[in-house]
GROMACS .gro file of C-alpha atoms in nm:
model
  340
    1UNK     CA    1  11.171   7.698   9.266
    2UNK     CA    2  11.416   7.961   9.388
    3UNK     CA    3  11.256   8.245   9.585
    4UNK     CA    4  11.445   8.562   9.674
    5UNK     CA    5  11.288   8.696   9.995
    6UNK     CA    6  11.398   9.057  10.031
    7UNK     CA    7  11.341   9.245  10.358
    8UNK     CA    8  11.473   9.596  10.312
    9UNK     CA    9  11.572   9.705  10.664
   10UNK     CA   10  11.770   9.389  10.747
   11UNK     CA   11  11.917   9.336  10.399
   12UNK     CA   12  12.222   9.557  10.427
   13UNK     CA   13  12.063   9.835  10.222
   14UNK     CA   14  12.121  10.060  10.526
   15UNK     CA   15  12.480   9.949  10.576
   16UNK     CA   16  12.603  10.309  10.606
   17UNK     CA   17  12.338  10.403  10.862
   18UNK     CA   18  12.247  10.306  11.215
   19UNK     CA   19  11.974  10.045  11.197
   20UNK     CA   20  11.644  10.185  11.331
   21UNK     CA   21  11.583   9.949  11.623
   22UNK     CA   22  11.205   9.918  11.607
   23UNK     CA   23  11.189   9.887  11.227
   24UNK     CA   24  11.474   9.636  11.224
   25UNK     CA   25  11.299   9.427  11.489
   26UNK     CA   26  10.965   9.438  11.306
   27UNK     CA   27  11.126   9.362  10.969
   28UNK     CA   28  11.327   9.079  11.115
   29UNK     CA   29  11.017   8.922  11.269
   30UNK     CA   30  10.829   8.932  10.938
   31UNK     CA   31  11.129   8.800  10.746
   32UNK     CA   32  11.183   8.513  10.991
   33UNK     CA   33  10.815   8.417  10.973
   34UNK     CA   34  10.812   8.410  10.591
   35UNK     CA   35  11.137   8.213  10.576
   36UNK     CA   36  11.012   7.961  10.832
   37UNK     CA   37  10.692   7.904  10.633
   38UNK     CA   38  10.869   7.877  10.297
   39UNK     CA   39  11.143   7.653  10.437
   40UNK     CA   40  10.872   7.400  10.526
   41UNK     CA   41  10.798   7.358  10.154
   42UNK     CA   42  11.022   7.091  10.003
   43UNK     CA   43  11.033   7.239   9.652
   44UNK     CA   44  11.155   7.585   9.758
   45UNK     CA   45  11.512   7.717   9.767
   46UNK     CA   46  11.551   8.050   9.945
   47UNK     CA   47  11.786   8.343   9.891
   48UNK     CA   48  11.817   8.636  10.132
   49UNK     CA   49  12.047   8.932  10.188
   50UNK     CA   50  12.165   8.986  10.544
   51UNK     CA   51  12.319   9.288  10.715
   52UNK     CA   52  12.639   9.160  10.882
   53UNK     CA   53  12.542   9.340  11.206
   54UNK     CA   54  12.247   9.106  11.255
   55UNK     CA   55  12.234   8.748  11.381
   56UNK     CA   56  12.198   8.469  11.120
   57UNK     CA   57  11.849   8.325  11.073
   58UNK     CA   58  11.806   7.964  11.182
   59UNK     CA   59  11.590   7.847  10.891
   60UNK     CA   60  11.858   7.963  10.646
   61UNK     CA   61  12.182   7.852  10.808
   62UNK     CA   62  12.049   7.509  10.906
   63UNK     CA   63  11.982   7.405  10.547
   64UNK     CA   64  12.218   7.362  10.253
   65UNK     CA   65  11.929   7.440  10.017
   66UNK     CA   66  11.921   7.808  10.107
   67UNK     CA   67  12.157   8.103  10.058
   68UNK     CA   68  12.225   8.396  10.290
   69UNK     CA   69  12.440   8.660  10.119
   70UNK     CA   70  12.612   8.878  10.380
   71UNK     CA   71  12.635   9.253  10.317
   72UNK     CA   72  12.918   9.429  10.500
   73UNK     CA   73  12.987   9.725  10.272
   74UNK     CA   74  12.797   9.956  10.039
   75UNK     CA   75  12.961   9.825   9.720
   76UNK     CA   76  12.852   9.466   9.763
   77UNK     CA   77  12.484   9.539   9.834
   78UNK     CA   78  12.375   9.628   9.477
   79UNK     CA   79  12.580   9.338   9.341
   80UNK     CA   80  12.410   9.089   9.574
   81UNK     CA   81  12.067   9.243   9.510
   82UNK     CA   82  12.098   9.221   9.130
   83UNK     CA   83  12.253   8.874   9.147
   84UNK     CA   84  11.973   8.744   9.371
   85UNK     CA   85  11.698   8.864   9.137
   86UNK     CA   86  11.875   8.705   8.839
   87UNK     CA   87  11.912   8.372   9.021
   88UNK     CA   88  11.554   8.363   9.148
   89UNK     CA   89  11.240   8.237   8.980
   90UNK     CA   90  11.024   8.457   9.204
   91UNK     CA   91  11.082   8.751   9.438
   92UNK     CA   92  10.897   8.831   9.762
   93UNK     CA   93  10.951   9.187   9.891
   94UNK     CA   94  10.902   9.319  10.243
   95UNK     CA   95  10.963   9.695  10.248
   96UNK     CA   96  10.797  10.022  10.348
   97UNK     CA   97  10.619  10.214  10.074
   98UNK     CA   98  10.745  10.553  10.201
   99UNK     CA   99  10.937  10.755   9.946
  100UNK     CA  100  10.827  10.525   9.664
  101UNK     CA  101  11.069  10.256   9.789
  102UNK     CA  102  10.837   9.955   9.763
  103UNK     CA  103  10.718  10.058   9.417
  104UNK     CA  104  11.079  10.092   9.292
  105UNK     CA  105  11.174   9.752   9.429
  106UNK     CA  106  10.870   9.589   9.271
  107UNK     CA  107  10.951   9.748   8.936
  108UNK     CA  108  11.312   9.627   8.956
  109UNK     CA  109  11.182   9.269   8.975
  110UNK     CA  110  10.950   9.312   8.678
  111UNK     CA  111  11.230   9.475   8.478
  112UNK     CA  112  11.423   9.146   8.508
  113UNK     CA  113  11.121   8.948   8.388
  114UNK     CA  114  11.081   8.765   8.720
  115UNK     CA  115  10.764   8.655   8.902
  116UNK     CA  116  10.673   8.922   9.157
  117UNK     CA  117  10.500   8.769   9.460
  118UNK     CA  118  10.324   9.093   9.540
  119UNK     CA  119  10.127   9.388   9.408
  120UNK     CA  120  10.185   9.559   9.077
  121UNK     CA  121  10.378   9.888   9.109
  122UNK     CA  122  10.078  10.079   8.970
  123UNK     CA  123   9.864   9.961   9.263
  124UNK     CA  124  10.141  10.036   9.511
  125UNK     CA  125  10.174  10.389   9.372
  126UNK     CA  126   9.806  10.457   9.443
  127UNK     CA  127   9.816  10.304   9.791
  128UNK     CA  128  10.133  10.495   9.881
  129UNK     CA  129   9.987  10.835   9.792
  130UNK     CA  130   9.709  10.899  10.045
  131UNK     CA  131   9.549  11.164   9.826
  132UNK     CA  132   9.543  10.934   9.523
  133UNK     CA  133   9.418  10.650   9.742
  134UNK     CA  134   9.142  10.869   9.888
  135UNK     CA  135   9.028  10.978   9.541
  136UNK     CA  136   9.036  10.622   9.408
  137UNK     CA  137   8.835  10.488   9.700
  138UNK     CA  138   8.564  10.756   9.703
  139UNK     CA  139   8.523  10.734   9.326
  140UNK     CA  140   8.449  10.363   9.377
  141UNK     CA  141   8.209  10.421   9.669
  142UNK     CA  142   8.443  10.287   9.937
  143UNK     CA  143   8.395  10.468  10.268
  144UNK     CA  144   8.717  10.644  10.374
  145UNK     CA  145   8.799  10.951  10.588
  146UNK     CA  146   8.790  11.289  10.414
  147UNK     CA  147   9.147  11.376  10.317
  148UNK     CA  148   9.311  11.699  10.198
  149UNK     CA  149   9.669  11.822  10.168
  150UNK     CA  150   9.798  12.072  10.423
  151UNK     CA  151   9.826  12.324  10.138
  152UNK     CA  152   9.447  12.306  10.097
  153UNK     CA  153   9.378  12.353  10.468
  154UNK     CA  154   9.370  12.738  10.479
  155UNK     CA  155   9.096  12.751  10.213
  156UNK     CA  156   8.919  12.418  10.263
  157UNK     CA  157   8.933  12.354  10.637
  158UNK     CA  158   8.652  12.124  10.750
  159UNK     CA  159   8.476  12.062  11.078
  160UNK     CA  160   8.538  11.764  11.303
  161UNK     CA  161   8.392  11.740  11.651
  162UNK     CA  162   8.629  11.458  11.749
  163UNK     CA  163   8.956  11.618  11.640
  164UNK     CA  164   9.199  11.593  11.348
  165UNK     CA  165   9.486  11.379  11.224
  166UNK     CA  166   9.792  11.527  11.050
  167UNK     CA  167  10.039  11.286  10.891
  168UNK     CA  168  10.270  11.234  10.591
  169UNK     CA  169  10.106  11.188  10.253
  170UNK     CA  170  10.314  10.875  10.193
  171UNK     CA  171  10.370  10.758  10.550
  172UNK     CA  172  10.349  10.398  10.667
  173UNK     CA  173  10.173  10.290  10.985
  174UNK     CA  174  10.165  10.556  11.258
  175UNK     CA  175  10.483  10.725  11.138
  176UNK     CA  176  10.467  11.097  11.233
  177UNK     CA  177  10.089  11.072  11.285
  178UNK     CA  178   9.972  11.361  11.504
  179UNK     CA  179   9.636  11.422  11.676
  180UNK     CA  180   9.492  11.771  11.731
  181UNK     CA  181   9.179  11.847  11.929
  182UNK     CA  182   9.058  12.140  11.714
  183UNK     CA  183   9.116  12.324  11.389
  184UNK     CA  184   9.303  12.610  11.561
  185UNK     CA  185   9.566  12.362  11.682
  186UNK     CA  186   9.598  12.219  11.329
  187UNK     CA  187   9.649  12.567  11.183
  188UNK     CA  188   9.905  12.656  11.450
  189UNK     CA  189  10.097  12.335  11.388
  190UNK     CA  190  10.099  12.371  11.010
  191UNK     CA  191  10.212  12.733  11.020
  192UNK     CA  192  10.480  12.687  11.285
  193UNK     CA  193  10.659  12.390  11.126
  194UNK     CA  194  10.878  12.371  10.818
  195UNK     CA  195  10.655  12.102  10.668
  196UNK     CA  196  10.620  12.018  10.302
  197UNK     CA  197  10.254  12.113  10.285
  198UNK     CA  198  10.199  11.922   9.961
  199UNK     CA  199  10.334  11.606  10.126
  200UNK     CA  200  10.132  11.642  10.449
  201UNK     CA  201   9.765  11.553  10.482
  202UNK     CA  202   9.482  11.642  10.721
  203UNK     CA  203   9.196  11.407  10.807
  204UNK     CA  204   8.920  11.404  11.068
  205UNK     CA  205   8.992  11.189  11.371
  206UNK     CA  206   8.725  10.918  11.379
  207UNK     CA  207   8.649  10.753  11.710
  208UNK     CA  208   8.601  10.378  11.684
  209UNK     CA  209   8.771  10.040  11.694
  210UNK     CA  210   9.107  10.031  11.515
  211UNK     CA  211   9.110   9.708  11.317
  212UNK     CA  212   9.306   9.567  11.026
  213UNK     CA  213   9.241   9.298  10.770
  214UNK     CA  214   9.502   9.050  10.648
  215UNK     CA  215   9.404   8.974  10.289
  216UNK     CA  216   9.520   8.739  10.015
  217UNK     CA  217   9.435   8.859   9.662
  218UNK     CA  218   9.466   8.715   9.317
  219UNK     CA  219   9.377   8.896   8.994
  220UNK     CA  220   9.005   8.835   9.037
  221UNK     CA  221   8.905   8.823   9.401
  222UNK     CA  222   9.030   8.823   9.760
  223UNK     CA  223   9.009   8.622  10.077
  224UNK     CA  224   9.021   8.751  10.434
  225UNK     CA  225   9.279   8.555  10.634
  226UNK     CA  226   9.248   8.752  10.957
  227UNK     CA  227   9.057   9.031  11.125
  228UNK     CA  228   9.294   9.193  11.371
  229UNK     CA  229   9.255   9.425  11.668
  230UNK     CA  230   9.527   9.689  11.643
  231UNK     CA  231   9.691   9.824  11.957
  232UNK     CA  232   9.731  10.198  11.899
  233UNK     CA  233   9.794  10.454  12.172
  234UNK     CA  234   9.783  10.834  12.180
  235UNK     CA  235  10.063  10.990  12.381
  236UNK     CA  236  10.121  11.364  12.377
  237UNK     CA  237   9.963  11.404  12.032
  238UNK     CA  238  10.156  11.117  11.872
  239UNK     CA  239   9.978  10.796  11.767
  240UNK     CA  240  10.187  10.481  11.813
  241UNK     CA  241  10.141  10.120  11.705
  242UNK     CA  242  10.230   9.855  11.964
  243UNK     CA  243  10.111   9.535  11.798
  244UNK     CA  244   9.786   9.355  11.731
  245UNK     CA  245   9.571   9.061  11.821
  246UNK     CA  246   9.559   8.849  11.504
  247UNK     CA  247   9.208   8.713  11.450
  248UNK     CA  248   9.128   8.864  11.788
  249UNK     CA  249   8.803   9.035  11.688
  250UNK     CA  250   8.474   8.874  11.783
  251UNK     CA  251   8.227   8.798  11.505
  252UNK     CA  252   7.973   9.013  11.689
  253UNK     CA  253   8.212   9.311  11.677
  254UNK     CA  254   8.297   9.288  11.308
  255UNK     CA  255   8.196   8.990  11.099
  256UNK     CA  256   8.379   8.796  10.831
  257UNK     CA  257   8.098   8.888  10.592
  258UNK     CA  258   8.160   9.260  10.656
  259UNK     CA  259   8.535   9.215  10.621
  260UNK     CA  260   8.500   9.021  10.295
  261UNK     CA  261   8.277   9.291  10.148
  262UNK     CA  262   8.536   9.561  10.226
  263UNK     CA  263   8.822   9.349  10.091
  264UNK     CA  264   8.642   9.292   9.762
  265UNK     CA  265   8.533   9.657   9.730
  266UNK     CA  266   8.891   9.768   9.789
  267UNK     CA  267   9.035   9.525   9.537
  268UNK     CA  268   8.786   9.640   9.273
  269UNK     CA  269   8.876  10.002   9.347
  270UNK     CA  270   9.253   9.948   9.304
  271UNK     CA  271   9.350   9.714   9.020
  272UNK     CA  272   9.682   9.537   9.059
  273UNK     CA  273   9.653   9.435   9.424
  274UNK     CA  274   9.795   9.083   9.450
  275UNK     CA  275   9.932   8.859   9.722
  276UNK     CA  276   9.937   8.957  10.088
  277UNK     CA  277   9.793   9.301  10.162
  278UNK     CA  278   9.666   9.477  10.471
  279UNK     CA  279   9.371   9.711  10.512
  280UNK     CA  280   9.352   9.940  10.815
  281UNK     CA  281   9.002  10.019  10.934
  282UNK     CA  282   8.820  10.234  11.185
  283UNK     CA  283   8.489  10.074  11.278
  284UNK     CA  284   8.218  10.280  11.448
  285UNK     CA  285   7.876  10.163  11.563
  286UNK     CA  286   7.738  10.158  11.210
  287UNK     CA  287   8.022  10.230  10.966
  288UNK     CA  288   8.361  10.093  10.865
  289UNK     CA  289   8.615  10.337  10.719
  290UNK     CA  290   8.912  10.223  10.508
  291UNK     CA  291   9.199  10.432  10.647
  292UNK     CA  292   9.502  10.280  10.473
  293UNK     CA  293   9.578  10.006  10.222
  294UNK     CA  294   9.916   9.840  10.271
  295UNK     CA  295  10.020   9.683   9.937
  296UNK     CA  296  10.258   9.444  10.111
  297UNK     CA  297  10.303   9.205  10.399
  298UNK     CA  298  10.215   9.351  10.739
  299UNK     CA  299  10.316   9.266  11.095
  300UNK     CA  300  10.012   9.043  11.144
  301UNK     CA  301  10.179   8.780  10.923
  302UNK     CA  302  10.406   8.689  11.215
  303UNK     CA  303  10.117   8.509  11.388
  304UNK     CA  304   9.915   8.401  11.084
  305UNK     CA  305  10.042   8.042  11.061
  306UNK     CA  306   9.973   7.986  11.430
  307UNK     CA  307   9.631   8.149  11.405
  308UNK     CA  308   9.508   7.958  11.100
  309UNK     CA  309   9.695   7.631  11.161
  310UNK     CA  310   9.779   7.654  10.791
  311UNK     CA  311  10.098   7.762  10.615
  312UNK     CA  312  10.032   8.106  10.457
  313UNK     CA  313  10.331   8.066  10.223
  314UNK     CA  314  10.174   7.749  10.085
  315UNK     CA  315   9.849   7.939  10.031
  316UNK     CA  316  10.036   8.210   9.838
  317UNK     CA  317  10.220   7.971   9.610
  318UNK     CA  318   9.912   7.757   9.549
  319UNK     CA  319   9.725   8.073   9.455
  320UNK     CA  320  10.006   8.174   9.218
  321UNK     CA  321   9.980   7.843   9.035
  322UNK     CA  322   9.608   7.765   9.053
  323UNK     CA  323   9.425   8.080   9.162
  324UNK     CA  324   9.257   8.175   9.487
  325UNK     CA  325   8.962   7.942   9.426
  326UNK     CA  326   9.195   7.642   9.467
  327UNK     CA  327   9.275   7.723   9.829
  328UNK     CA  328   9.129   7.517  10.115
  329UNK     CA  329   8.864   7.668  10.338
  330UNK     CA  330   8.987   7.832  10.657
  331UNK     CA  331   8.822   7.634  10.935
  332UNK     CA  332   9.018   7.770  11.233
  333UNK     CA  333   9.097   8.126  11.342
  334UNK     CA  334   9.272   8.140  11.679
  335UNK     CA  335   9.345   8.475  11.847
  336UNK     CA  336   9.722   8.527  11.871
  337UNK     CA  337   9.883   8.831  12.030
  338UNK     CA  338  10.174   9.023  11.871
  339UNK     CA  339  10.359   9.280  12.083
  340UNK     CA  340  10.589   9.528  11.909
   0.00000   0.00000   0.00000
């Protein structure tokens, strides 16, 4: 089977721009991990696109089975992208959802009648829009922070004793995520900036443990692969993500039973979730809030093989062919640190 593994930042799609260093590093790490896992499978041939400014990837260049198509100008990128989808039996996409990018890429695969190893674009659209996601979750009784657009703030401001979060409506991770201690500071910020108030949201800041779940979903159910401790800092109002400890959460802190319940509730709430997804949580003493749903591979994948002592790519492809119920039980979960 030919699999086109597309990682957006390193693909050459940004050939006319300076590569954002942190995003390129993170994307490259995820891409390398997926390629390494898939290259271990004897029946898989891989295709990737590669920005000429980046080093070749070992698992690709060391095998005649795989193709790395080099992108060194803006004309050749769309040609290589279209050609790779046409050649492939299945396509695996790693890309941010911001600006509807991930959804567009997913749709381009379906338009060619190819197997998409990821979520349906309809699910991605809901997860990308934090207002739509909030409404979908609360209507399905999934606990999530109260969320309004900045345009609603003057008339529907709410109280929060622990502060507020202001961030993009379609942002990924901690991108442009700001903390404010009180409502006056939120109002001052919103009125002093040339923000798109329909595309900016306000939420209460909830104090608790910042966790994430690495999930594998099929059309019917889901399985928790890892419960991760996220490393998030607050520096001069800006929240920043610095990595995570994959399967680094003690059972006494947050149990697999609790995580499985949230994963299944979330999947029921948003039809079309499939493959690897991530769920960001804030866990307090007695509650767990779903903060974000990432309808794609997340950074935690980089350490998943080492943590589980199983090949996650094999799990994905077995699930594609036989369903989630056919997967082996996960008997080992080692804590592995990822530093970004």
